[in-house]
Amino acid sequence: MINLAILISGRGSNMKAILNFAATKKIITPTVVISNNYDAAGIKIASKFGIDTIIIPNIKDRRIYDKKLEKVLLKYNITPKNGLICLAGFMRILGADLTKKYKNRIMNIHPSLLPAFAGLNAQKQAIEYGAKYSGCTIHFVDAGIDTGPIILQAMVKIKDNDNHISLAKKILRKEHQLYPKAINLFATKKLIIDGKIVKIINHV
Ligand code: GAR
């Protein structure tokens, strides 16, 4: 069984979707939710699921922060061999040491069709660019910003009357479906990873 850590910074709606999935599918064991923000609304939700929550408050030094993070991960038996770390609205960049150690074991969700609109405010970027479609991406995390191997994407149409708020809502509905799907593929060993390319066994 894979041990799962979920990292959040705020609302935690993706975390909730993942925890609901884990409770019904039972192919992955959520052991800890980690937040860099004391006020993250998701912390209360995690407690309702009976999952331990740990706060590691933000500090500037990425190496020191990541070391603290790694210590908590290992305490909860989330190792590079048996663990999966899901970033779910975790608004902090992980450094190269940690992402190398946990290569292809850290997933992130981003609210755009990468490589378009990486970084902050992806939905606003899409609206301001005049894109006709956007969506969300689940990818493995490498040392870059939103650059790791893409696992799954889902698309939404941008209508003339959409703004970044309505677009974010549409995308979020897709996110809640996509993250459990990606975790399921990972846990059932359906992902074949070859450098930047992730292939899915029996994917149609
Ligand atoms: C989600 O839309 C997620 O894609 C985004 O933050 C939101 C978190 O919502 N992540 C990023 O922008 C990362 N670059 P949630 O806390 O309700 O899951």
PDB file of C-alpha atoms and ligand atoms in Angstrom:
ATOM      1  CA  MET A   1       0.000   0.000   0.000  1.00  0.00           C
ATOM      2  CA  ILE A   2       1.225   3.498  -0.811  1.00  0.00           C
ATOM      3  CA  ASN A   3       1.411   6.066   1.978  1.00  0.00           C
ATOM      4  CA  LEU A   4       0.078   9.440   0.978  1.00  0.00           C
ATOM      5  CA  ALA A   5       0.907  12.942   2.203  1.00  0.00           C
ATOM      6  CA  ILE A   6      -1.184  15.869   0.988  1.00  0.00           C
ATOM      7  CA  LEU A   7       0.315  19.348   1.096  1.00  0.00           C
ATOM      8  CA  ILE A   8      -2.022  22.335   1.195  1.00  0.00           C
ATOM      9  CA  SER A   9      -1.951  26.083   1.727  1.00  0.00           C
ATOM     10  CA  GLY A  10      -5.616  27.066   1.704  1.00  0.00           C
ATOM     11  CA  ARG A  11      -9.151  25.912   1.000  1.00  0.00           C
ATOM     12  CA  GLY A  12      -8.323  22.229   0.586  1.00  0.00           C
ATOM     13  CA  SER A  13     -11.063  21.248  -1.860  1.00  0.00           C
ATOM     14  CA  ASN A  14      -8.698  19.059  -3.904  1.00  0.00           C
ATOM     15  CA  MET A  15      -7.438  17.501  -0.684  1.00  0.00           C
ATOM     16  CA  LYS A  16     -11.054  16.699   0.217  1.00  0.00           C
ATOM     17  CA  ALA A  17     -11.624  15.059  -3.174  1.00  0.00           C
ATOM     18  CA  ILE A  18      -8.474  12.985  -2.662  1.00  0.00           C
ATOM     19  CA  LEU A  19      -9.456  11.969   0.887  1.00  0.00           C
ATOM     20  CA  ASN A  20     -12.940  10.957  -0.298  1.00  0.00           C
ATOM     21  CA  PHE A  21     -11.363   8.885  -3.042  1.00  0.00           C
ATOM     22  CA  ALA A  22      -8.917   7.257  -0.607  1.00  0.00           C
ATOM     23  CA  ALA A  23     -11.776   6.398   1.782  1.00  0.00           C
ATOM     24  CA  THR A  24     -13.799   4.649  -0.916  1.00  0.00           C
ATOM     25  CA  LYS A  25     -11.063   3.043  -3.027  1.00  0.00           C
ATOM     26  CA  LYS A  26      -8.676   1.955  -0.248  1.00  0.00           C
ATOM     27  CA  ILE A  27      -5.671   1.571  -2.517  1.00  0.00           C
ATOM     28  CA  ILE A  28      -3.698   4.332  -0.865  1.00  0.00           C
ATOM     29  CA  THR A  29      -3.291   5.311   2.816  1.00  0.00           C
ATOM     30  CA  PRO A  30      -3.443   9.014   3.646  1.00  0.00           C
ATOM     31  CA  THR A  31      -1.217   9.423   6.671  1.00  0.00           C
ATOM     32  CA  VAL A  32      -0.657  13.171   6.995  1.00  0.00           C
ATOM     33  CA  VAL A  33      -1.791  16.557   5.716  1.00  0.00           C
ATOM     34  CA  ILE A  34       0.890  19.222   5.847  1.00  0.00           C
ATOM     35  CA  SER A  35       0.217  22.946   5.535  1.00  0.00           C
ATOM     36  CA  ASN A  36       2.567  25.907   5.312  1.00  0.00           C
ATOM     37  CA  ASN A  37      -0.263  28.136   6.537  1.00  0.00           C
ATOM     38  CA  TYR A  38      -1.853  28.052  10.012  1.00  0.00           C
ATOM     39  CA  ASP A  39      -5.068  29.536   8.628  1.00  0.00           C
ATOM     40  CA  ALA A  40      -5.595  27.041   5.800  1.00  0.00           C
ATOM     41  CA  ALA A  41      -9.291  26.105   5.811  1.00  0.00           C
ATOM     42  CA  GLY A  42      -8.314  22.617   4.655  1.00  0.00           C
ATOM     43  CA  ILE A  43      -6.793  21.792   8.052  1.00  0.00           C
ATOM     44  CA  LYS A  44     -10.258  21.528   9.643  1.00  0.00           C
ATOM     45  CA  ILE A  45     -11.476  19.350   6.788  1.00  0.00           C
ATOM     46  CA  ALA A  46      -8.486  17.014   7.217  1.00  0.00           C
ATOM     47  CA  SER A  47      -9.200  16.715  10.947  1.00  0.00           C
ATOM     48  CA  LYS A  48     -12.787  15.703  10.169  1.00  0.00           C
ATOM     49  CA  PHE A  49     -11.351  12.848   8.107  1.00  0.00           C
ATOM     50  CA  GLY A  50      -9.251  11.897  11.154  1.00  0.00           C
ATOM     51  CA  ILE A  51      -5.947  12.586   9.387  1.00  0.00           C
ATOM     52  CA  ASP A  52      -3.021  14.062  11.321  1.00  0.00           C
ATOM     53  CA  THR A  53      -2.262  17.633  10.309  1.00  0.00           C
ATOM     54  CA  ILE A  54       1.119  19.255  10.667  1.00  0.00           C
ATOM     55  CA  ILE A  55       1.901  22.931  10.109  1.00  0.00           C
ATOM     56  CA  ILE A  56       5.327  23.836   8.837  1.00  0.00           C
ATOM     57  CA  PRO A  57       5.198  27.635   8.680  1.00  0.00           C
ATOM     58  CA  ASN A  58       6.853  29.353   5.748  1.00  0.00           C
ATOM     59  CA  ILE A  59      10.477  30.379   5.969  1.00  0.00           C
ATOM     60  CA  LYS A  60      12.530  31.875   3.183  1.00  0.00           C
ATOM     61  CA  ASP A  61      15.331  29.331   3.091  1.00  0.00           C
ATOM     62  CA  ARG A  62      14.125  26.591   0.755  1.00  0.00           C
ATOM     63  CA  ARG A  63      16.735  24.043   1.851  1.00  0.00           C
ATOM     64  CA  ILE A  64      15.903  24.389   5.533  1.00  0.00           C
ATOM     65  CA  TYR A  65      12.161  24.303   4.812  1.00  0.00           C
ATOM     66  CA  ASP A  66      12.473  21.200   2.673  1.00  0.00           C
ATOM     67  CA  LYS A  67      14.580  19.478   5.349  1.00  0.00           C
ATOM     68  CA  LYS A  68      11.803  20.090   7.887  1.00  0.00           C
ATOM     69  CA  LEU A  69       9.299  18.794   5.386  1.00  0.00           C
ATOM     70  CA  GLU A  70      11.343  15.671   4.704  1.00  0.00           C
ATOM     71  CA  LYS A  71      11.615  14.984   8.439  1.00  0.00           C
ATOM     72  CA  VAL A  72       7.819  15.038   8.777  1.00  0.00           C
ATOM     73  CA  LEU A  73       7.381  12.884   5.657  1.00  0.00           C
ATOM     74  CA  LEU A  74       9.762  10.251   6.995  1.00  0.00           C
ATOM     75  CA  LYS A  75       8.125  10.355  10.431  1.00  0.00           C
ATOM     76  CA  TYR A  76       4.888   9.417   8.684  1.00  0.00           C
ATOM     77  CA  ASN A  77       6.647   6.710   6.675  1.00  0.00           C
ATOM     78  CA  ILE A  78       6.336   8.482   3.349  1.00  0.00           C
ATOM     79  CA  THR A  79       9.579   7.416   1.763  1.00  0.00           C
ATOM     80  CA  PRO A  80      10.852   7.659  -1.831  1.00  0.00           C
ATOM     81  CA  LYS A  81      10.062   3.918  -2.088  1.00  0.00           C
ATOM     82  CA  ASN A  82       6.539   3.664  -0.683  1.00  0.00           C
ATOM     83  CA  GLY A  83       5.249   7.232  -0.656  1.00  0.00           C
ATOM     84  CA  LEU A  84       3.246   9.634  -2.738  1.00  0.00           C
ATOM     85  CA  ILE A  85       3.133  13.354  -2.025  1.00  0.00           C
ATOM     86  CA  CYS A  86       0.232  15.289  -3.534  1.00  0.00           C
ATOM     87  CA  LEU A  87       0.499  19.052  -3.728  1.00  0.00           C
ATOM     88  CA  ALA A  88      -3.057  20.324  -3.591  1.00  0.00           C
ATOM     89  CA  GLY A  89      -2.963  24.098  -3.741  1.00  0.00           C
ATOM     90  CA  PHE A  90       0.411  24.106  -1.935  1.00  0.00           C
ATOM     91  CA  MET A  91       1.720  27.540  -2.803  1.00  0.00           C
ATOM     92  CA  ARG A  92       5.388  26.946  -2.224  1.00  0.00           C
ATOM     93  CA  ILE A  93       8.172  25.771  -4.502  1.00  0.00           C
ATOM     94  CA  LEU A  94      10.059  22.645  -3.521  1.00  0.00           C
ATOM     95  CA  GLY A  95      13.814  22.584  -4.053  1.00  0.00           C
ATOM     96  CA  ALA A  96      15.902  20.318  -6.262  1.00  0.00           C
ATOM     97  CA  ASP A  97      17.187  18.124  -3.408  1.00  0.00           C
ATOM     98  CA  LEU A  98      13.710  17.043  -2.319  1.00  0.00           C
ATOM     99  CA  THR A  99      12.244  16.742  -5.818  1.00  0.00           C
ATOM    100  CA  LYS A 100      15.207  14.584  -6.886  1.00  0.00           C
ATOM    101  CA  LYS A 101      14.911  12.375  -3.823  1.00  0.00           C
ATOM    102  CA  TYR A 102      11.185  11.864  -4.435  1.00  0.00           C
ATOM    103  CA  LYS A 103      11.479  11.800  -8.240  1.00  0.00           C
ATOM    104  CA  ASN A 104       8.139  10.858  -9.833  1.00  0.00           C
ATOM    105  CA  ARG A 105       6.606  10.540  -6.366  1.00  0.00           C
ATOM    106  CA  ILE A 106       5.401  14.127  -5.998  1.00  0.00           C
ATOM    107  CA  MET A 107       2.321  15.218  -7.944  1.00  0.00           C
ATOM    108  CA  ASN A 108       0.932  18.705  -8.401  1.00  0.00           C
ATOM    109  CA  ILE A 109      -2.312  20.057  -9.781  1.00  0.00           C
ATOM    110  CA  HIS A 110      -2.183  23.248 -11.798  1.00  0.00           C
ATOM    111  CA  PRO A 111      -5.244  25.156 -13.060  1.00  0.00           C
ATOM    112  CA  SER A 112      -4.232  25.450 -16.725  1.00  0.00           C
ATOM    113  CA  LEU A 113      -3.265  23.252 -19.636  1.00  0.00           C
ATOM    114  CA  LEU A 114       0.491  23.280 -19.111  1.00  0.00           C
ATOM    115  CA  PRO A 115       2.850  24.409 -20.486  1.00  0.00           C
ATOM    116  CA  ALA A 116       0.463  27.339 -21.014  1.00  0.00           C
ATOM    117  CA  PHE A 117      -0.062  29.702 -18.096  1.00  0.00           C
ATOM    118  CA  ALA A 118       2.404  28.295 -15.574  1.00  0.00           C
ATOM    119  CA  GLY A 119       2.950  30.077 -12.275  1.00  0.00           C
ATOM    120  CA  LEU A 120       0.514  32.168 -10.280  1.00  0.00           C
ATOM    121  CA  ASN A 121      -3.034  33.214 -11.268  1.00  0.00           C
ATOM    122  CA  ALA A 122      -3.251  30.745 -14.147  1.00  0.00           C
ATOM    123  CA  GLN A 123      -6.981  31.339 -14.696  1.00  0.00           C
ATOM    124  CA  LYS A 124      -6.477  35.120 -14.913  1.00  0.00           C
ATOM    125  CA  GLN A 125      -3.587  34.601 -17.319  1.00  0.00           C
ATOM    126  CA  ALA A 126      -5.832  32.491 -19.583  1.00  0.00           C
ATOM    127  CA  ILE A 127      -8.639  35.087 -19.574  1.00  0.00           C
ATOM    128  CA  GLU A 128      -6.269  37.976 -20.244  1.00  0.00           C
ATOM    129  CA  TYR A 129      -4.569  36.083 -23.055  1.00  0.00           C
ATOM    130  CA  GLY A 130      -7.910  35.514 -24.744  1.00  0.00           C
ATOM    131  CA  ALA A 131      -7.568  31.718 -24.722  1.00  0.00           C
ATOM    132  CA  LYS A 132     -10.665  29.823 -25.900  1.00  0.00           C
ATOM    133  CA  TYR A 133      -9.888  26.723 -23.857  1.00  0.00           C
ATOM    134  CA  SER A 134      -8.095  26.113 -20.597  1.00  0.00           C
ATOM    135  CA  GLY A 135      -8.262  23.379 -17.983  1.00  0.00           C
ATOM    136  CA  CYS A 136      -6.102  21.641 -15.440  1.00  0.00           C
ATOM    137  CA  THR A 137      -2.994  19.503 -15.400  1.00  0.00           C
ATOM    138  CA  ILE A 138      -1.675  16.863 -13.018  1.00  0.00           C
ATOM    139  CA  HIS A 139       2.072  16.517 -13.328  1.00  0.00           C
ATOM    140  CA  PHE A 140       5.001  15.106 -11.452  1.00  0.00           C
ATOM    141  CA  VAL A 141       7.039  17.766  -9.725  1.00  0.00           C
ATOM    142  CA  ASP A 142      10.621  18.456 -10.767  1.00  0.00           C
ATOM    143  CA  ALA A 143      12.921  21.324  -9.797  1.00  0.00           C
ATOM    144  CA  GLY A 144      11.233  23.766 -12.200  1.00  0.00           C
ATOM    145  CA  ILE A 145       7.973  25.657 -11.800  1.00  0.00           C
ATOM    146  CA  ASP A 146       5.119  23.587 -13.278  1.00  0.00           C
ATOM    147  CA  THR A 147       7.559  21.874 -15.653  1.00  0.00           C
ATOM    148  CA  GLY A 148       7.476  18.203 -14.593  1.00  0.00           C
ATOM    149  CA  PRO A 149       6.147  15.261 -16.643  1.00  0.00           C
ATOM    150  CA  ILE A 150       2.444  15.610 -17.432  1.00  0.00           C
ATOM    151  CA  ILE A 151       0.226  12.777 -16.189  1.00  0.00           C
ATOM    152  CA  LEU A 152      -3.318  13.906 -17.052  1.00  0.00           C
ATOM    153  CA  GLN A 153      -5.082  16.982 -18.364  1.00  0.00           C
ATOM    154  CA  ALA A 154      -8.722  18.018 -18.611  1.00  0.00           C
ATOM    155  CA  MET A 155     -10.062  20.819 -20.784  1.00  0.00           C
ATOM    156  CA  VAL A 156     -12.771  23.419 -20.269  1.00  0.00           C
ATOM    157  CA  LYS A 157     -14.185  25.891 -22.787  1.00  0.00           C
ATOM    158  CA  ILE A 158     -13.790  29.594 -22.090  1.00  0.00           C
ATOM    159  CA  LYS A 159     -16.897  31.500 -23.098  1.00  0.00           C
ATOM    160  CA  ASP A 160     -17.012  35.207 -23.970  1.00  0.00           C
ATOM    161  CA  ASN A 161     -18.765  36.007 -20.699  1.00  0.00           C
ATOM    162  CA  ASP A 162     -16.303  34.085 -18.499  1.00  0.00           C
ATOM    163  CA  ASN A 163     -14.034  35.920 -16.110  1.00  0.00           C
ATOM    164  CA  HIS A 164     -11.227  34.463 -14.006  1.00  0.00           C
ATOM    165  CA  ILE A 165     -13.654  33.639 -11.196  1.00  0.00           C
ATOM    166  CA  SER A 166     -16.152  31.727 -13.331  1.00  0.00           C
ATOM    167  CA  LEU A 167     -13.280  30.015 -15.141  1.00  0.00           C
ATOM    168  CA  ALA A 168     -11.671  28.988 -11.845  1.00  0.00           C
ATOM    169  CA  LYS A 169     -14.983  27.407 -10.756  1.00  0.00           C
ATOM    170  CA  LYS A 170     -15.305  25.423 -13.979  1.00  0.00           C
ATOM    171  CA  ILE A 171     -11.716  24.256 -13.784  1.00  0.00           C
ATOM    172  CA  LEU A 172     -12.032  23.312 -10.106  1.00  0.00           C
ATOM    173  CA  ARG A 173     -14.879  20.900 -10.886  1.00  0.00           C
ATOM    174  CA  LYS A 174     -12.545  19.146 -13.345  1.00  0.00           C
ATOM    175  CA  GLU A 175      -9.677  19.207 -10.833  1.00  0.00           C
ATOM    176  CA  HIS A 176     -11.734  17.262  -8.299  1.00  0.00           C
ATOM    177  CA  GLN A 177     -12.260  14.489 -10.856  1.00  0.00           C
ATOM    178  CA  LEU A 178      -8.741  14.515 -12.262  1.00  0.00           C
ATOM    179  CA  TYR A 179      -6.644  14.233  -9.091  1.00  0.00           C
ATOM    180  CA  PRO A 180      -8.249  10.975  -7.880  1.00  0.00           C
ATOM    181  CA  LYS A 181      -7.874   9.564 -11.420  1.00  0.00           C
ATOM    182  CA  ALA A 182      -4.141  10.326 -11.461  1.00  0.00           C
ATOM    183  CA  ILE A 183      -3.643   8.824  -8.001  1.00  0.00           C
ATOM    184  CA  ASN A 184      -5.568   5.738  -9.042  1.00  0.00           C
ATOM    185  CA  LEU A 185      -3.340   5.298 -12.112  1.00  0.00           C
ATOM    186  CA  PHE A 186      -0.232   5.719  -9.955  1.00  0.00           C
ATOM    187  CA  ALA A 187      -1.394   3.338  -7.235  1.00  0.00           C
ATOM    188  CA  THR A 188      -2.439   0.666  -9.719  1.00  0.00           C
ATOM    189  CA  LYS A 189       0.937   0.953 -11.482  1.00  0.00           C
ATOM    190  CA  LYS A 190      -0.575   2.092 -14.784  1.00  0.00           C
ATOM    191  CA  LEU A 191       1.946   4.880 -15.361  1.00  0.00           C
ATOM    192  CA  ILE A 192       5.056   4.254 -17.421  1.00  0.00           C
ATOM    193  CA  ILE A 193       7.454   7.150 -17.024  1.00  0.00           C
ATOM    194  CA  ASP A 194      10.194   7.705 -19.584  1.00  0.00           C
ATOM    195  CA  GLY A 195      11.915  11.027 -18.911  1.00  0.00           C
ATOM    196  CA  LYS A 196       9.359  13.753 -19.679  1.00  0.00           C
ATOM    197  CA  ILE A 197       6.858  11.324 -21.171  1.00  0.00           C
ATOM    198  CA  VAL A 198       4.255   9.577 -19.051  1.00  0.00           C
ATOM    199  CA  LYS A 199       2.367   6.803 -20.795  1.00  0.00           C
ATOM    200  CA  ILE A 200      -0.759   5.248 -19.380  1.00  0.00           C
ATOM    201  CA  ILE A 201      -1.324   1.529 -19.756  1.00  0.00           C
ATOM    202  CA  ASN A 202      -4.607   0.795 -21.585  1.00  0.00           C
ATOM    203  CA  HIS A 203      -5.323   4.518 -21.933  1.00  0.00           C
ATOM    204  CA  VAL A 204      -7.914   5.281 -24.596  1.00  0.00           C
TER     205      VAL A 204
HETATM  206  C1  GAR B   1      -6.578  24.859  -7.199  1.00  0.00           C
HETATM  207  O1  GAR B   1      -7.274  25.514  -8.212  1.00  0.00           O
HETATM  208  C2  GAR B   1      -5.209  24.419  -7.705  1.00  0.00           C
HETATM  209  O2  GAR B   1      -5.212  24.009  -9.048  1.00  0.00           O
HETATM  210  C3  GAR B   1      -4.420  25.675  -7.534  1.00  0.00           C
HETATM  211  O3  GAR B   1      -4.844  26.205  -6.296  1.00  0.00           O
HETATM  212  C4  GAR B   1      -6.194  25.830  -6.076  1.00  0.00           C
HETATM  213  C5  GAR B   1      -6.281  25.188  -4.718  1.00  0.00           C
HETATM  214  O4  GAR B   1      -7.608  24.937  -4.372  1.00  0.00           O
HETATM  215  N1  GAR B   1      -3.015  25.419  -7.542  1.00  0.00           N
HETATM  216  C6  GAR B   1      -2.133  26.245  -8.081  1.00  0.00           C
HETATM  217  O5  GAR B   1      -2.426  27.302  -8.595  1.00  0.00           O
HETATM  218  C7  GAR B   1      -0.703  25.763  -8.005  1.00  0.00           C
HETATM  219  N2  GAR B   1       0.130  26.507  -8.884  1.00  0.00           N
HETATM  220  P1  GAR B   1      -7.982  23.949  -3.198  1.00  0.00           P
HETATM  221  O6  GAR B   1      -7.157  24.409  -1.983  1.00  0.00           O
HETATM  222  O7  GAR B   1      -9.450  24.157  -2.976  1.00  0.00           O
HETATM  223  O8  GAR B   1      -7.623  22.569  -3.629  1.00  0.00           O
END
